[in-house]
Structure formats: structure tokens, C-alpha cells
XYZ file of N, CA and C in Angstrom:
876
model
N -27.613 -29.189 10.389
C -28.098 -29.576 9.182
C -27.116 -30.814 8.745
N -27.458 -31.866 8.286
C -26.545 -32.951 7.954
C -26.954 -33.395 6.467
N -26.011 -33.720 5.668
C -26.163 -34.112 4.204
C -25.249 -35.195 4.054
N -25.326 -36.048 3.096
C -24.684 -36.838 2.517
C -24.299 -36.520 1.133
N -23.095 -37.043 0.570
C -22.751 -36.688 -0.861
C -23.962 -37.109 -1.970
N -24.364 -36.357 -2.793
C -25.411 -36.777 -3.655
C -26.815 -36.510 -3.312
N -26.878 -35.891 -1.912
C -28.335 -35.557 -1.526
C -28.492 -34.323 -0.917
N -29.664 -33.697 -0.929
C -29.903 -32.382 -0.210
C -30.635 -32.662 1.097
N -30.352 -31.794 2.088
C -30.883 -31.853 3.422
C -32.376 -31.589 3.263
N -33.339 -32.315 4.027
C -34.739 -32.061 4.085
C -34.946 -31.060 5.222
N -33.928 -30.497 5.788
C -34.049 -29.349 6.724
C -32.928 -28.355 6.531
N -32.918 -27.637 5.362
C -31.914 -26.861 4.934
C -31.838 -25.426 5.822
N -30.694 -25.119 6.289
C -30.474 -23.889 6.801
C -30.539 -22.647 5.739
N -31.558 -22.047 5.567
C -31.726 -21.066 4.440
C -31.595 -19.559 5.058
N -30.902 -18.960 4.356
C -30.465 -17.633 4.803
C -31.177 -16.428 3.777
N -31.605 -15.334 4.474
C -32.160 -14.270 3.532
C -30.948 -13.414 3.478
N -30.360 -13.180 2.257
C -29.270 -12.392 2.102
C -29.609 -10.975 2.296
N -28.719 -10.137 2.361
C -28.987 -8.647 2.845
C -29.991 -8.051 1.757
N -29.563 -7.996 0.539
C -30.397 -7.364 -0.521
C -31.844 -7.894 -0.702
N -32.040 -9.141 -0.227
C -33.378 -9.823 -0.385
C -34.378 -9.106 0.591
N -33.952 -8.690 1.647
C -34.786 -8.031 2.635
C -34.579 -6.630 2.850
N -33.553 -5.938 2.253
C -33.241 -4.649 2.583
C -34.015 -3.498 2.277
N -35.043 -3.903 1.244
C -35.965 -2.835 0.622
C -35.384 -2.041 -0.326
N -35.827 -0.755 -0.440
C -35.364 -0.011 -1.637
C -34.005 0.543 -1.488
N -33.149 -0.348 -1.719
C -31.613 -0.037 -1.701
C -30.960 -0.701 -2.940
N -30.184 0.281 -3.722
C -29.419 -0.252 -4.863
C -28.057 -0.573 -4.239
N -27.658 -1.779 -4.645
C -26.232 -2.027 -4.155
C -25.121 -1.181 -4.527
N -25.293 -0.321 -5.651
C -24.234 0.583 -6.027
C -24.569 2.029 -5.649
N -25.534 2.457 -4.757
C -25.832 3.691 -4.287
C -24.766 3.956 -3.378
N -24.876 5.408 -3.003
C -23.759 5.981 -2.218
C -23.919 5.547 -0.773
N -25.312 5.328 -0.589
C -25.623 4.666 0.837
C -26.395 3.389 0.603
N -25.889 2.444 1.080
C -26.627 1.016 1.218
C -27.256 0.651 2.417
N -27.518 1.598 3.397
C -28.272 1.503 4.658
C -29.642 1.106 4.413
N -30.153 -0.074 4.752
C -31.401 -0.374 4.616
C -32.514 0.725 5.352
N -33.537 1.196 4.451
C -34.339 1.914 5.122
C -35.354 1.142 6.096
N -35.392 -0.166 6.080
C -36.216 -1.037 6.895
C -35.560 -1.168 8.163
N -36.232 -1.029 9.374
C -35.512 -1.130 10.489
C -35.230 -2.873 10.763
N -34.116 -3.072 11.416
C -33.586 -4.415 11.330
C -34.604 -5.455 12.307
N -35.387 -4.975 13.091
C -36.245 -5.594 13.693
C -37.379 -6.077 12.849
N -37.765 -5.240 11.895
C -38.979 -5.648 10.946
C -38.277 -6.784 10.086
N -37.065 -6.473 9.563
C -36.534 -7.589 8.793
C -36.470 -8.864 9.210
N -35.927 -8.878 10.541
C -35.684 -10.150 11.234
C -36.876 -10.813 11.582
N -38.049 -10.059 11.958
C -39.340 -10.614 12.047
C -40.032 -11.390 10.847
N -39.800 -10.502 9.757
C -40.279 -11.101 8.452
C -39.575 -12.195 8.241
N -38.362 -12.308 8.309
C -37.436 -13.447 7.906
C -37.867 -14.600 8.764
N -37.875 -14.472 9.974
C -38.321 -15.633 11.038
C -39.644 -16.110 10.804
N -40.487 -15.298 10.534
C -41.877 -15.778 10.303
C -42.095 -16.522 8.861
N -41.280 -16.126 7.879
C -41.344 -16.818 6.602
C -40.605 -18.227 6.720
N -39.803 -18.460 7.569
C -39.103 -19.756 7.838
C -37.630 -19.588 7.518
N -37.031 -18.551 7.361
C -35.588 -18.303 7.213
C -34.935 -18.626 8.631
N -33.790 -19.151 8.554
C -32.977 -19.374 9.889
C -31.640 -18.673 9.882
N -31.482 -17.712 8.968
C -30.307 -16.869 8.976
C -30.692 -15.527 8.194
N -29.877 -14.594 8.330
C -30.185 -13.159 7.640
C -28.758 -12.564 7.461
N -28.676 -11.882 6.389
C -27.431 -11.010 5.998
C -27.588 -9.606 6.362
N -26.399 -9.041 6.521
C -26.412 -7.518 6.736
C -25.268 -6.979 5.728
N -25.572 -5.918 5.089
C -24.580 -5.179 4.263
C -23.535 -4.335 5.203
N -22.551 -4.017 4.587
C -21.380 -3.419 5.155
C -21.803 -2.121 5.933
N -22.490 -1.148 5.061
C -22.715 0.046 5.684
C -23.919 -0.209 6.618
N -24.799 -1.107 6.407
C -25.867 -1.260 7.239
C -25.453 -1.827 8.648
N -24.685 -2.888 8.611
C -24.272 -3.435 9.869
C -23.425 -2.292 10.820
N -22.613 -1.589 10.129
C -21.923 -0.521 10.836
C -22.890 0.575 11.438
N -23.886 0.889 10.791
C -24.906 1.778 11.109
C -25.740 1.057 12.308
N -26.053 -0.124 12.289
C -26.662 -0.869 13.279
C -25.890 -0.970 14.456
N -24.505 -1.177 14.416
C -23.604 -1.260 15.621
C -23.643 -0.036 16.381
N -23.774 1.234 15.621
C -23.958 2.463 16.354
C -25.275 2.689 16.983
N -26.461 2.400 16.243
C -27.703 2.801 16.685
C -28.391 1.616 17.586
N -28.056 0.444 17.308
C -28.620 -0.657 18.342
C -27.599 -1.184 19.175
N -26.416 -1.332 18.775
C -25.294 -2.128 19.432
C -25.302 -3.379 19.257
N -24.162 -4.154 19.395
C -24.127 -5.608 19.031
C -24.966 -6.580 19.923
N -25.284 -6.189 21.088
C -26.211 -7.042 21.959
C -27.547 -7.062 21.504
N -28.079 -5.735 21.067
C -29.541 -5.821 20.614
C -29.676 -6.617 19.200
N -28.609 -6.464 18.357
C -28.647 -7.043 17.249
C -28.725 -8.566 17.431
N -27.873 -9.152 18.296
C -28.155 -10.587 18.450
C -29.386 -10.970 19.216
N -29.839 -10.244 20.202
C -31.185 -10.487 20.717
C -32.349 -10.396 19.717
N -32.357 -9.649 18.932
C -33.342 -9.533 17.771
C -33.241 -10.745 16.842
N -32.008 -11.030 16.541
C -31.881 -12.193 15.561
C -32.174 -13.499 16.294
N -31.831 -13.676 17.555
C -32.149 -14.938 18.242
C -33.712 -15.107 18.551
N -34.212 -13.948 18.878
C -35.790 -13.854 19.099
C -36.512 -14.285 18.009
N -36.011 -14.221 16.669
C -36.758 -14.575 15.626
C -36.293 -15.886 14.936
N -35.386 -16.726 15.632
C -34.998 -17.968 15.347
C -33.914 -17.855 14.085
N -33.109 -16.661 14.081
C -32.136 -16.529 13.167
C -30.766 -16.852 13.784
N -30.340 -18.102 13.438
C -29.044 -18.583 14.031
C -27.956 -18.358 13.251
N -27.995 -17.764 12.094
C -26.835 -17.359 11.359
C -26.933 -15.936 10.901
N -25.792 -15.124 11.073
C -25.707 -13.811 10.561
C -24.618 -13.779 9.582
N -24.702 -13.202 8.304
C -23.543 -13.064 7.433
C -23.464 -11.610 7.246
N -22.215 -11.206 6.739
C -21.856 -9.789 6.247
C -21.476 -9.865 5.000
N -21.849 -8.714 4.270
C -21.192 -8.509 2.896
C -21.120 -6.994 2.674
N -20.198 -6.495 1.777
C -19.255 -7.271 0.962
C -17.759 -6.357 1.254
N -16.737 -7.044 1.106
C -15.492 -6.288 1.187
C -14.682 -6.531 -0.167
N -14.323 -5.478 -0.778
C -13.536 -5.338 -1.967
C -12.124 -4.790 -1.728
N -11.255 -4.876 -2.789
C -9.869 -4.247 -2.647
C -8.897 -4.877 -1.651
N -9.422 -6.050 -0.968
C -8.487 -6.625 0.055
C -7.183 -7.154 -0.667
N -7.087 -7.241 -1.909
C -5.837 -7.653 -2.743
C -5.121 -6.395 -3.135
N -5.735 -5.213 -3.124
C -5.212 -4.042 -3.871
C -3.994 -3.441 -3.198
N -3.555 -2.271 -3.659
C -2.582 -1.475 -2.962
C -2.998 -0.081 -2.956
N -1.911 0.846 -2.410
C -2.321 2.204 -2.378
C -3.477 2.652 -1.587
N -4.145 3.768 -2.162
C -5.431 4.197 -1.474
C -6.505 3.283 -1.402
N -6.698 2.381 -2.419
C -7.608 1.490 -2.417
C -7.475 0.532 -1.379
N -6.259 0.051 -1.061
C -6.159 -1.119 -0.040
C -6.254 -0.247 1.261
N -5.792 0.967 1.480
C -5.935 1.599 2.700
C -7.403 1.771 3.190
N -8.187 2.237 2.298
C -9.641 2.324 2.544
C -10.336 0.840 2.808
N -9.795 -0.176 2.228
C -10.295 -1.360 2.281
C -10.047 -1.919 3.671
N -8.769 -1.752 4.086
C -8.342 -2.150 5.339
C -9.008 -1.617 6.468
N -9.457 -0.135 6.368
C -10.219 0.385 7.436
C -11.544 -0.414 7.543
N -12.099 -0.588 6.348
C -13.607 -1.222 6.361
C -13.457 -2.766 6.979
N -12.235 -3.344 6.399
C -11.937 -4.568 7.040
C -11.974 -4.795 8.479
N -11.232 -3.846 9.144
C -11.147 -3.821 10.435
C -12.563 -3.756 11.112
N -13.245 -2.673 10.846
C -14.578 -2.392 11.227
C -15.627 -3.718 11.003
N -15.514 -4.296 9.884
C -16.418 -5.353 9.669
C -16.112 -6.559 10.459
N -14.682 -6.798 10.623
C -14.291 -8.097 11.414
C -14.680 -7.817 12.879
N -14.570 -6.586 13.375
C -14.973 -6.157 14.599
C -16.482 -6.476 14.892
N -17.108 -6.071 13.946
C -18.628 -6.320 14.012
C -18.994 -7.850 13.956
N -18.195 -8.522 13.185
C -18.554 -10.023 13.090
C -18.259 -10.615 14.433
N -17.217 -10.124 15.116
C -16.822 -10.869 16.353
C -17.768 -10.498 17.400
N -18.241 -9.258 17.315
C -19.191 -8.784 18.327
C -20.650 -9.385 18.181
N -21.084 -9.668 16.840
C -22.393 -10.264 16.708
C -22.388 -11.603 16.287
N -21.236 -12.259 16.233
C -21.158 -13.791 15.955
C -21.491 -14.073 14.571
N -21.156 -13.263 13.633
C -21.387 -13.348 12.225
C -20.575 -14.736 11.682
N -21.226 -15.381 10.985
C -20.486 -16.737 10.514
C -19.355 -16.477 9.403
N -19.628 -15.548 8.542
C -18.642 -15.363 7.483
C -19.000 -13.721 6.778
N -17.862 -13.361 6.180
C -17.911 -12.184 5.552
C -17.507 -12.528 4.037
N -18.616 -11.881 3.224
C -18.320 -12.150 1.826
C -17.299 -11.058 1.181
N -16.455 -11.530 0.254
C -15.484 -10.680 -0.474
C -15.679 -10.912 -1.817
N -15.222 -9.803 -2.485
C -15.265 -10.072 -4.094
C -13.921 -9.655 -4.730
N -13.988 -9.728 -6.102
C -12.836 -9.455 -6.853
C -12.847 -8.204 -7.440
N -12.032 -7.623 -8.282
C -12.051 -6.351 -8.926
C -12.977 -6.371 -10.139
N -14.003 -5.643 -10.029
C -14.875 -5.365 -11.074
C -14.383 -4.533 -12.232
N -13.089 -3.829 -11.878
C -12.400 -3.005 -12.855
C -11.475 -3.763 -13.636
N -11.504 -5.123 -13.334
C -10.480 -6.003 -13.981
C -9.032 -5.668 -13.919
N -8.605 -5.219 -12.715
C -7.296 -4.796 -12.372
C -6.477 -6.039 -12.744
N -5.279 -5.977 -12.973
C -4.157 -7.189 -13.126
C -3.424 -7.420 -11.800
N -4.045 -8.119 -10.998
C -3.460 -8.502 -9.641
C -2.768 -9.877 -9.753
N -1.393 -9.952 -9.634
C -0.820 -11.294 -9.662
C -1.499 -12.179 -8.750
N -1.459 -13.408 -9.145
C -2.118 -14.473 -8.417
C -1.563 -14.828 -7.105
N -0.142 -14.873 -7.121
C 0.721 -15.074 -5.986
C 0.403 -13.979 -4.902
N 0.256 -12.736 -5.172
C 0.034 -11.668 -4.238
C -1.528 -11.926 -3.682
N -2.386 -12.111 -4.539
C -3.780 -12.387 -4.119
C -3.948 -13.555 -3.116
N -3.192 -14.618 -3.378
C -3.243 -15.727 -2.514
C -2.708 -15.329 -1.097
N -1.554 -14.691 -1.214
C -1.071 -14.058 0.233
C -2.112 -13.344 0.948
N -2.594 -12.379 0.112
C -3.638 -11.383 0.795
C -4.622 -12.085 1.241
N -5.326 -13.082 0.556
C -6.448 -13.762 0.991
C -6.030 -14.609 2.193
N -4.868 -15.231 2.400
C -4.371 -15.797 3.644
C -4.372 -14.892 4.707
N -3.881 -13.806 4.535
C -3.799 -12.764 5.723
C -5.252 -12.396 6.095
N -6.165 -12.136 5.190
C -7.511 -11.779 5.403
C -8.238 -13.092 6.346
N -8.013 -14.173 5.703
C -8.440 -15.323 6.569
C -8.085 -15.356 8.087
N -6.629 -15.189 7.964
C -6.164 -15.312 9.538
C -6.730 -14.203 10.465
N -6.953 -12.884 9.866
C -7.665 -11.784 10.621
C -9.088 -12.209 10.944
N -9.739 -12.882 9.982
C -11.020 -13.247 10.209
C -11.106 -14.297 11.267
N -10.217 -15.285 11.220
C -10.135 -16.352 12.308
C -10.083 -15.808 13.646
N -9.157 -14.748 13.815
C -9.233 -14.177 15.196
C -10.390 -13.395 15.646
N -11.207 -13.193 14.677
C -12.699 -12.472 14.870
C -13.574 -13.674 15.029
N -13.263 -15.030 14.830
C -14.129 -16.051 14.803
C -15.187 -16.127 13.705
N -14.605 -15.764 12.442
C -15.464 -15.809 11.418
C -14.804 -16.461 10.138
N -15.519 -16.474 9.020
C -14.915 -17.108 7.702
C -14.966 -15.893 6.683
N -14.388 -16.454 5.646
C -14.137 -15.469 4.504
C -14.514 -16.170 3.255
N -15.578 -15.714 2.474
C -15.965 -16.464 1.280
C -15.772 -15.508 0.120
N -15.165 -16.102 -0.865
C -14.931 -15.174 -2.196
C -16.056 -15.468 -3.101
N -16.727 -14.406 -3.574
C -17.896 -14.538 -4.473
C -17.321 -14.554 -5.900
N -17.467 -15.771 -6.487
C -16.971 -15.900 -7.843
C -17.976 -15.140 -8.742
N -17.442 -14.070 -9.583
C -18.378 -13.275 -10.185
C -18.055 -12.991 -11.588
N -18.739 -13.410 -12.611
C -18.287 -13.075 -13.977
C -18.165 -11.449 -14.310
N -16.852 -11.092 -14.960
C -16.615 -9.721 -15.239
C -15.762 -9.269 -14.035
N -15.346 -10.024 -13.000
C -14.505 -9.495 -12.036
C -13.080 -10.289 -12.247
N -12.201 -9.850 -11.360
C -10.860 -10.515 -11.603
C -10.900 -11.969 -11.024
N -12.020 -12.340 -10.413
C -12.235 -13.741 -9.807
C -13.425 -14.305 -10.414
N -13.324 -14.641 -11.743
C -14.521 -14.876 -12.467
C -14.918 -16.304 -12.611
N -14.059 -17.215 -12.406
C -14.247 -18.593 -12.594
C -13.635 -19.492 -11.524
N -13.942 -20.817 -11.600
C -13.666 -21.548 -10.580
C -11.959 -21.833 -10.552
N -11.482 -21.955 -11.747
C -10.015 -22.105 -11.702
C -9.326 -21.070 -10.799
N -9.552 -19.802 -10.963
C -9.003 -18.619 -10.263
C -9.351 -18.721 -8.827
N -10.667 -18.795 -8.581
C -11.113 -18.814 -7.226
C -10.550 -20.155 -6.463
N -10.451 -21.134 -7.050
C -9.995 -22.392 -6.292
C -8.496 -22.234 -6.096
N -7.766 -21.714 -7.058
C -6.280 -21.470 -6.904
C -6.072 -20.626 -5.739
N -6.962 -19.527 -5.495
C -6.710 -18.671 -4.388
C -6.925 -19.373 -3.105
N -8.049 -20.184 -2.974
C -8.459 -20.705 -1.804
C -7.602 -21.743 -1.406
N -7.259 -22.684 -2.339
C -6.395 -23.828 -2.096
C -5.005 -23.344 -1.771
N -4.546 -22.173 -2.596
C -3.169 -21.749 -2.263
C -3.122 -21.240 -0.883
N -4.133 -20.558 -0.390
C -4.099 -20.035 0.915
C -4.268 -21.066 1.908
N -4.992 -22.173 1.728
C -4.818 -23.275 2.624
C -5.591 -22.797 4.050
N -6.500 -21.916 4.119
C -7.017 -21.602 5.458
C -8.453 -22.264 5.587
N -8.520 -22.856 6.641
C -9.911 -23.701 6.964
C -11.157 -22.866 6.943
N -10.916 -21.412 7.245
C -12.117 -20.587 7.378
C -12.257 -19.802 6.080
N -11.520 -20.185 5.033
C -11.701 -19.495 3.743
C -12.159 -20.429 2.543
N -13.103 -19.972 1.723
C -13.731 -20.737 0.684
C -14.324 -19.926 -0.338
N -14.926 -20.515 -1.138
C -15.819 -19.671 -2.222
C -17.271 -19.796 -2.017
N -17.840 -18.758 -2.474
C -19.227 -18.535 -2.579
C -19.719 -18.834 -3.952
N -20.618 -19.896 -4.159
C -21.140 -20.065 -5.469
C -22.598 -19.770 -5.593
N -22.885 -18.766 -6.300
C -24.215 -18.472 -6.822
C -24.632 -18.771 -7.981
N -25.787 -19.480 -8.295
C -26.228 -19.938 -9.504
C -26.238 -18.880 -10.595
N -26.585 -17.767 -10.275
C -26.569 -16.605 -11.143
C -25.297 -16.440 -11.914
N -24.263 -16.252 -10.933
C -22.875 -16.166 -11.392
C -22.375 -17.271 -12.201
N -22.784 -18.506 -11.889
C -22.209 -19.588 -12.435
C -22.862 -19.655 -13.943
N -23.999 -19.488 -14.028
C -24.813 -19.472 -15.219
C -24.291 -18.340 -16.325
N -24.218 -17.239 -15.856
C -23.771 -15.986 -16.527
C -22.333 -16.015 -16.817
N -21.620 -16.825 -16.066
C -20.193 -16.841 -16.359
C -19.921 -18.158 -17.106
N -20.870 -18.936 -17.546
C -20.654 -20.082 -18.379
C -19.897 -21.166 -17.655
N -20.058 -21.387 -16.280
C -19.369 -22.322 -15.542
C -20.180 -23.617 -15.795
N -19.519 -24.896 -16.042
C -20.123 -26.081 -16.271
C -20.428 -26.707 -14.889
N -21.621 -27.007 -14.692
C -22.022 -27.664 -13.337
C -21.246 -28.777 -13.123
N -20.883 -29.559 -14.160
C -19.956 -30.823 -13.880
C -18.590 -30.499 -13.149
N -18.050 -29.374 -13.601
C -16.866 -28.873 -12.733
C -17.347 -28.566 -11.305
N -18.259 -27.887 -11.041
C -19.000 -27.859 -9.710
C -18.942 -29.109 -9.022
N -19.536 -30.007 -9.547
C -19.743 -31.290 -8.876
C -18.525 -32.044 -8.478
N -17.418 -31.896 -9.163
C -15.994 -32.431 -9.017
C -15.353 -31.712 -7.949
N -16.021 -30.508 -7.321
C -15.108 -29.621 -6.451
C -14.941 -30.310 -5.003
N -13.947 -29.915 -4.335
C -13.564 -30.372 -3.046
C -14.471 -29.670 -2.105
N -15.349 -30.320 -1.383
C -16.367 -29.347 -0.481
C -15.729 -28.516 0.438
N -14.457 -28.875 0.881
C -13.706 -27.907 1.584
C -13.432 -26.539 1.005
N -13.479 -26.474 -0.351
C -13.427 -25.164 -1.040
C -14.677 -24.385 -1.162
N -15.798 -24.935 -0.743
C -16.967 -24.185 -0.778
C -17.523 -23.810 0.430
N -17.522 -22.561 0.885
C -18.044 -22.021 2.086
C -19.523 -21.629 2.126
N -20.140 -21.325 0.988
C -21.498 -21.008 0.903
C -22.025 -21.071 -0.530
N -23.292 -21.123 -0.544
C -24.049 -21.300 -1.905
C -25.397 -20.409 -1.825
N -25.574 -19.910 -2.945
C -26.805 -19.035 -3.114
C -27.650 -19.338 -4.137
N -28.802 -19.239 -4.144
C -29.693 -19.540 -5.299
C -30.639 -18.448 -5.497
N -31.371 -18.278 -6.783
C -32.042 -17.302 -7.242
C -32.344 -17.767 -8.620
N -33.029 -16.917 -9.341
C -33.511 -17.202 -10.792
C -33.403 -15.988 -11.742
N -33.358 -16.298 -12.963
C -33.159 -15.133 -14.013
C -33.684 -15.725 -15.323
N -33.881 -14.636 -16.242
C -34.150 -15.071 -17.659
C -32.911 -15.972 -18.242
N -33.239 -16.770 -19.361
C -32.129 -17.634 -19.812
C -31.060 -16.743 -20.432
N -31.378 -15.556 -21.025
C -30.455 -14.586 -21.714
C -30.257 -13.341 -20.923
N -29.129 -13.022 -20.676
C -28.794 -11.687 -20.097
C -29.662 -10.603 -20.537
N -30.079 -9.742 -19.645
C -30.761 -8.547 -20.242
C -30.010 -7.292 -19.756
N -29.656 -6.666 -20.875
C -28.721 -5.403 -20.611
C -27.355 -5.807 -20.096
N -26.763 -4.904 -19.463
C -25.366 -5.011 -18.949
C -25.455 -6.012 -17.957
N -24.197 -6.702 -17.628
C -24.074 -7.694 -16.646
C -24.517 -7.178 -15.228
N -24.135 -5.878 -14.973
C -24.256 -5.351 -13.737
C -25.965 -4.938 -13.549
N -26.657 -4.525 -14.532
C -27.888 -4.221 -14.415
C -28.702 -5.548 -14.273
N -28.176 -6.458 -14.920
C -28.939 -7.777 -14.913
C -28.892 -8.378 -13.577
N -27.660 -8.351 -12.975
C -27.436 -8.892 -11.591
C -28.353 -8.225 -10.497
N -28.414 -6.860 -10.599
C -28.974 -6.042 -9.565
C -30.416 -5.537 -9.672
N -30.848 -5.694 -10.923
C -32.255 -5.365 -11.155
C -33.292 -6.194 -11.713
N -32.704 -7.378 -12.367
C -33.542 -8.194 -12.963
C -33.501 -9.904 -12.378
N -33.244 -10.060 -11.245
C -33.121 -11.442 -10.727
C -34.558 -11.722 -10.585
N -34.957 -12.970 -10.711
C -36.370 -13.507 -10.271
C -36.373 -14.458 -9.072
N -37.595 -14.499 -8.498
C -37.807 -15.543 -7.474
C -37.501 -16.930 -8.144
N -37.047 -17.801 -7.214
C -36.735 -19.189 -7.649
C -37.883 -19.897 -8.302
N -37.675 -20.407 -9.493
C -38.743 -21.105 -10.144
C -39.505 -20.025 -11.100
N -39.131 -18.896 -11.080
C -39.942 -18.013 -11.845
C -39.141 -17.438 -12.964
N -37.989 -17.901 -13.174
C -37.041 -17.599 -14.260
C -36.805 -18.976 -15.080
N -35.511 -18.914 -15.645
C -35.229 -20.124 -16.408
C -33.786 -20.625 -16.256
N -33.299 -20.336 -15.100
C -31.995 -21.030 -14.678
C -32.337 -22.490 -14.319
N -31.347 -23.296 -14.493
C -31.448 -24.809 -14.122
C -31.153 -25.060 -12.785
N -32.089 -24.643 -11.817
C -32.049 -24.708 -10.285
C -31.868 -26.150 -9.946
N -32.609 -27.095 -10.464
C -32.354 -28.537 -10.069
C -31.034 -28.980 -10.408
N -30.595 -28.779 -11.629
C -29.265 -29.234 -12.020
C -28.133 -28.620 -11.092
N -28.219 -27.226 -10.835
C -27.347 -26.831 -9.925
C -27.281 -27.277 -8.412
N -28.516 -27.524 -7.993
C -28.541 -28.113 -6.547
C -27.870 -29.512 -6.649
N -28.197 -30.242 -7.677
C -27.621 -31.653 -7.704
C -26.059 -31.518 -7.917
N -25.655 -30.747 -8.458
C -24.195 -30.531 -8.671
C -23.495 -30.242 -7.233
N -24.145 -29.292 -6.553
C -23.766 -28.902 -5.190
C -23.751 -30.118 -4.320
N -24.926 -30.824 -4.377
C -25.006 -32.036 -3.584
C -23.925 -33.226 -3.698
N -23.550 -33.188 -5.069
C -22.617 -34.205 -5.398
C -21.170 -33.924 -4.750
N -21.041 -32.601 -4.465
C -19.771 -32.354 -3.829
C -19.722 -32.744 -2.213
N -20.873 -33.022 -1.757
C -20.899 -33.291 -0.391
C -21.077 -32.150 0.498
N -21.265 -31.011 0.034
C -21.332 -29.765 0.679
C -22.615 -29.748 1.746
N -22.232 -29.301 3.014
C -23.348 -29.397 4.034
C -23.572 -28.158 4.732
N -23.280 -27.130 4.133
C -23.546 -25.791 4.663
C -24.936 -25.122 4.357
N -25.032 -23.851 4.672
C -26.265 -23.133 4.571
C -26.466 -22.733 3.124
N -27.793 -22.174 2.928
C -28.198 -21.839 1.526
C -28.694 -20.404 1.480
N -27.993 -19.384 0.769
C -28.587 -18.005 0.779
C -29.473 -18.019 -0.278
N -30.566 -17.115 -0.220
C -31.373 -16.830 -1.290
C -31.192 -15.358 -1.567
N -30.653 -14.962 -2.723
C -30.484 -13.643 -3.029
C -31.162 -13.184 -4.191
N -32.156 -12.376 -3.823
C -33.167 -11.777 -4.972
C -32.840 -10.288 -5.009
N -32.301 -9.881 -5.986
C -31.937 -8.375 -6.291
C -32.911 -8.191 -7.644
N -33.742 -7.135 -7.407
C -34.620 -6.797 -8.568
C -35.385 -5.652 -8.176
N -35.785 -4.948 -9.169
C -36.740 -3.629 -9.079
C -37.859 -4.216 -8.175
N -38.497 -5.289 -8.692
C -39.713 -5.772 -7.993
C -39.591 -6.155 -6.467
N -38.398 -6.895 -6.102
C -38.203 -7.290 -4.888
C -37.938 -5.985 -3.879
N -37.268 -4.991 -4.495
C -37.028 -3.645 -3.581
C -38.427 -3.068 -3.329
N -39.301 -3.325 -4.124
C -40.718 -2.555 -3.890
C -41.613 -3.291 -2.882
N -41.265 -4.558 -2.830
C -42.115 -5.340 -1.734
C -42.081 -4.949 -0.245
N -42.967 -5.224 0.453
C -42.982 -5.292 1.820
C -42.093 -6.158 2.404
N -41.450 -5.924 3.590
C -40.720 -6.895 4.244
C -41.312 -8.370 4.301
N -42.662 -8.344 4.736
C -43.273 -9.586 4.955
C -43.427 -10.362 3.519
N -43.842 -9.554 2.481
C -43.820 -10.236 1.151
C -42.602 -10.544 0.639
N -41.579 -9.713 0.956
C -40.372 -10.221 0.307
C -39.862 -11.313 0.940
N -39.972 -11.398 2.269
C -39.464 -12.752 3.000
C -40.321 -13.835 2.532
N -41.590 -13.785 2.602
C -42.540 -14.932 2.334
C -42.379 -15.518 1.071
N -42.357 -14.691 -0.091
C -42.172 -15.101 -1.370
C -40.918 -15.637 -1.566
N -39.737 -15.027 -1.187
C -38.458 -15.623 -1.506
C -38.203 -16.866 -0.892
N -38.625 -17.049 0.438
C -38.447 -18.220 1.173
C -39.317 -19.392 0.646
N -40.492 -19.264 0.163
C -41.370 -20.205 -0.191
C -41.042 -20.763 -1.515
N -40.609 -19.933 -2.369
C -40.173 -20.122 -3.845
C -38.835 -20.959 -3.790
N -38.092 -20.727 -2.853
C -36.722 -21.342 -2.719
C -36.846 -22.596 -2.066
N -37.604 -22.741 -0.985
C -37.806 -24.068 -0.086
C -38.402 -25.117 -0.842
N -39.067 -24.903 -1.893
C -39.715 -25.966 -2.506
C -38.703 -26.730 -3.388
N -37.509 -26.304 -3.487
C -36.472 -27.059 -4.215
C -35.743 -28.040 -3.405
N -36.136 -28.115 -2.187
C -35.414 -29.068 -1.220
C -36.389 -30.078 -0.812
N -35.856 -31.249 -0.519
C -36.948 -32.449 -0.213
C -37.524 -32.267 1.114
N -38.646 -32.872 1.492
C -39.218 -32.829 2.689
C -40.320 -31.706 2.759
N -40.719 -31.109 1.502
C -41.671 -30.108 1.717
C -42.669 -30.346 0.517
């Protein structure tokens, strides 16, 4: 895909993020392994027009044991899915038992990324709002990126309101401070709007600091808690009130030329069949790009 600053590609590489097609899986459940076989998810994604697919942390480790990396790659390639992403790792900045558990998952996910050719691993900040000195977080992020580089993959920090990495200033300070070419930010319109982030600030960003972008929709006003709103009440693109065209213009102004994830987390999306979930999420997102 090629783009120039200020424009969007007419042939975007659009990715079905994990929870968009995972079926009846709550992101905060004890088990987040999808009840939908990977082959069915991949087939639905490919038929809808997606060119990439996401796998959750527990799900990919389950698939590595039950299918193996070769079969995962074969299924993805057979359905035209040229990009695989993994999510999500937390506590990579922490200490003690939290860090020890995170490091175990980190090693397993990076091994999986290397074996299946995943393009990046999403990571997040502390939802408990722990006080982690920025200098230490920068150092930890640099080390995580170095480990990921040895696995042939990237690391993207998802800026999330209510977490310890809630805005562009903090996220950019970490990414720029680490200075690793395979490390960047993940910008999701939902988090940008709910976090009160000005799109003008996005438009001024260095594209080297943006590793991935996600789109979705929602009501103009948050419904319930921020966690409930983000995992239960997102809407298909164009079926809510988020300013998607303005967000896409801001991203285009940076010169970003990467892939676009579609992340629909909602009660309704979890109830849809794989075919319907893929078709409706892709078609409603694709109409925001030129050439369609």
C-alpha cells in the first residue's frame, strides 16, 4: 500500500482485529480463547475483503498447541491474509510478580510471533494507574522492542484513556525516548475521542511514531464506565457518532502508510456469525477510504 501525506490509499490493508471476529469472548474473561475455529475466522475475513487478522494472547498460544505455526500460516495465506497481529501484553514496565508473569507471556508471544510471522504485538499501559517513572518505562520499552526485533516483529503501545499511557504526550515520550524503529504507538479513534485528544495534535505527529491505526464507532457520549463502553458498546463504522472522516484526515496528514485495524467490541458483534461479523465490519469500514 502506498500513500502520500494528506491522502488515504485507495487500496488499504485492512485488518480484522482479534475481538472483531473472536465470537462470544469477553476481553476480561478468565479465558479469551475464541470458540470459533481459526479456519472459520480466516475464511470469513478473507471473503469479506480483509487482508489481515488478529489473534489474542491466549488464543494464539492455544492455536500454537492445537494447530501449530505451519498450519496457522497456511490457513492465513490460503485466505489472502498477509498480515497477522497479536494482542495484548501488559505489565512489561512493572516489577515483582507482575513483571515475572508478564515476562513469561512476553517470551511465549514473541516466540509465536517469530514462528507465524506476526507483524506486531500490541501492548498496553497500567489500567490500575500505577505510578511508573517515565525513565524506567522508556528503558523497559526499549528492551521489549529489542526482544521483538530478534523475533522479527514490532511493538505498538495502545494509547488508552484511564491507563498509565493515556495521551499522546506520554506515549510519544516513551516511543521517542526508546528510539527503536520497530516500536510505535497504536492510535484507535475510540481512545482518541474518549481521551479528549485533539485531532490537530495527531496530524502534527511524526509518522515514525505511529505503528498502527484502528477505527470503529460509538455514541458521542460515553455510556456507563469507560471499560463497559469500550468492550460492550462500540458500533460499526458509520453507525455511531464518532468523527471518522476527521480522524482519517488527521492520520493522512501525518503521512502514515501502514495498515488499518477494525476493532468492533460489542454485545451485538459477539452474537454475530463469523460471516456476518466479518462482512458487516469490513464493508462499513471500507466505505471511508477512496476508490469504493
